[in-house]
Amino acid sequence: MCGVSLNHCKFCNAAIEGELEKAIFKAGGIRDSNFGNLYKIGWARSSRTDKGVHSLATMISLKMEIPADAWEDDPNGITLANCVNSSLPENIRVFSILPSKKLVSFSYF
């Protein structure tokens, strides 16, 4: 892996964000018409890492296709996260998927 970035490098097959985008798409969280265009879904990240650098946690914000009642029985979004995790490599994990009422801007954190 080359860190959290969509830029592909000559030393790896895919970046972490690319793997995450594919897994969210497979779980039904991204429409066919929006897949491959992160701008359309408002994709933003809290930080990025370079090759060889690790991150304990990175927050991602995006507009997902999720039923409105998804959090009624699962307020922490663990079930949704596990659905995405089922399509991710073992070294990439989603811990939680939570709704946001506003556009998230990580420049304020």
Tab-separated table of C-alpha atoms in Angstrom:
chain	number	residue	atom	x	y	z
A	1	MET	CA	0.000	0.000	0.000
A	2	CYS	CA	1.138	3.520	-0.702
A	3	GLY	CA	-0.626	5.347	2.096
A	4	VAL	CA	-3.895	7.219	2.160
A	5	SER	CA	-4.072	8.812	-1.235
A	6	LEU	CA	-5.795	8.050	-4.495
A	7	ASN	CA	-2.582	8.505	-6.439
A	8	HIS	CA	-1.358	5.199	-7.728
A	9	CYS	CA	2.365	4.565	-7.590
A	10	LYS	CA	4.592	2.258	-9.604
A	11	PHE	CA	5.418	0.179	-6.514
A	12	CYS	CA	1.892	-0.806	-5.482
A	13	ASN	CA	-1.394	-2.009	-6.949
A	14	ALA	CA	-3.752	0.475	-5.314
A	15	ALA	CA	-3.845	3.185	-2.685
A	16	ILE	CA	-5.886	2.776	0.481
A	17	GLU	CA	-8.534	5.272	-0.640
A	18	GLY	CA	-9.011	3.347	-3.871
A	19	GLU	CA	-9.582	0.137	-1.907
A	20	LEU	CA	-12.001	1.948	0.388
A	21	GLU	CA	-13.931	3.472	-2.516
A	22	LYS	CA	-14.301	0.034	-4.156
A	23	ALA	CA	-15.479	-1.559	-0.901
A	24	ILE	CA	-18.067	1.178	-0.269
A	25	PHE	CA	-19.270	0.779	-3.860
A	26	LYS	CA	-19.581	-3.009	-3.475
A	27	ALA	CA	-21.581	-2.453	-0.274
A	28	GLY	CA	-24.002	-0.211	-2.184
A	29	GLY	CA	-22.844	3.055	-0.629
A	30	ILE	CA	-21.868	4.691	-3.939
A	31	ARG	CA	-24.083	4.813	-7.040
A	32	ASP	CA	-22.783	3.411	-10.324
A	33	SER	CA	-22.949	6.902	-11.841
A	34	ASN	CA	-20.736	8.333	-9.075
A	35	PHE	CA	-18.175	5.543	-8.779
A	36	GLY	CA	-14.714	6.747	-9.783
A	37	ASN	CA	-15.527	10.429	-9.278
A	38	LEU	CA	-14.825	11.334	-5.656
A	39	TYR	CA	-15.701	14.973	-6.304
A	40	LYS	CA	-19.334	14.000	-7.005
A	41	ILE	CA	-19.662	12.328	-3.604
A	42	GLY	CA	-17.831	15.044	-1.656
A	43	TRP	CA	-14.949	12.769	-0.599
A	44	ALA	CA	-12.688	14.399	1.991
A	45	ARG	CA	-10.113	13.006	4.431
A	46	SER	CA	-8.748	14.225	7.730
A	47	SER	CA	-5.141	13.578	6.721
A	48	ARG	CA	-2.993	11.714	4.261
A	49	THR	CA	0.034	9.513	4.611
A	50	ASP	CA	2.985	8.939	2.351
A	51	LYS	CA	4.470	5.600	1.354
A	52	GLY	CA	5.933	3.830	4.369
A	53	VAL	CA	4.080	6.038	6.855
A	54	HIS	CA	1.252	4.575	8.918
A	55	SER	CA	-1.866	6.145	10.365
A	56	LEU	CA	-3.683	4.874	13.431
A	57	ALA	CA	-6.924	6.426	12.200
A	58	THR	CA	-8.076	8.628	9.355
A	59	MET	CA	-11.567	10.087	9.107
A	60	ILE	CA	-13.249	10.071	5.695
A	61	SER	CA	-16.308	12.139	4.814
A	62	LEU	CA	-18.527	11.433	1.808
A	63	LYS	CA	-22.142	11.419	0.642
A	64	MET	CA	-23.180	7.756	0.913
A	65	GLU	CA	-26.290	5.937	-0.258
A	66	ILE	CA	-27.610	4.625	3.073
A	67	PRO	CA	-31.201	3.990	4.193
A	68	ALA	CA	-32.408	6.669	6.626
A	69	ASP	CA	-33.206	4.075	9.307
A	70	ALA	CA	-29.758	2.439	9.202
A	71	TRP	CA	-28.812	3.798	12.630
A	72	GLU	CA	-32.033	2.922	14.501
A	73	ASP	CA	-30.722	-0.413	15.791
A	74	ASP	CA	-27.031	0.391	15.277
A	75	PRO	CA	-26.333	3.968	16.479
A	76	ASN	CA	-22.552	3.534	16.128
A	77	GLY	CA	-22.678	2.273	12.537
A	78	ILE	CA	-20.814	-0.963	13.298
A	79	THR	CA	-23.030	-3.096	11.026
A	80	LEU	CA	-22.497	-0.693	8.125
A	81	ALA	CA	-18.749	-0.691	8.785
A	82	ASN	CA	-18.665	-4.500	8.789
A	83	CYS	CA	-20.473	-4.537	5.448
A	84	VAL	CA	-17.714	-2.364	3.936
A	85	ASN	CA	-14.980	-4.331	5.751
A	86	SER	CA	-16.133	-7.553	4.074
A	87	SER	CA	-14.704	-6.211	0.785
A	88	LEU	CA	-11.509	-4.694	2.220
A	89	PRO	CA	-8.075	-6.298	2.589
A	90	GLU	CA	-7.275	-7.379	6.167
A	91	ASN	CA	-4.881	-4.449	6.708
A	92	ILE	CA	-7.567	-1.796	6.057
A	93	ARG	CA	-10.528	-1.467	8.467
A	94	VAL	CA	-13.547	0.787	8.852
A	95	PHE	CA	-14.479	1.129	12.527
A	96	SER	CA	-17.729	3.058	12.258
A	97	ILE	CA	-20.000	4.819	9.760
A	98	LEU	CA	-21.905	7.756	11.217
A	99	PRO	CA	-24.214	10.391	9.723
A	100	SER	CA	-23.310	14.058	9.626
A	101	LYS	CA	-25.820	16.881	9.322
A	102	LYS	CA	-23.311	19.315	7.852
A	103	LEU	CA	-20.541	19.231	5.310
A	104	VAL	CA	-17.385	18.161	7.120
A	105	SER	CA	-14.330	20.358	6.646
A	106	PHE	CA	-11.235	18.796	8.143
A	107	SER	CA	-9.301	22.055	7.925
A	108	TYR	CA	-11.068	23.121	11.134
A	109	PHE	CA	-9.839	20.151	13.201
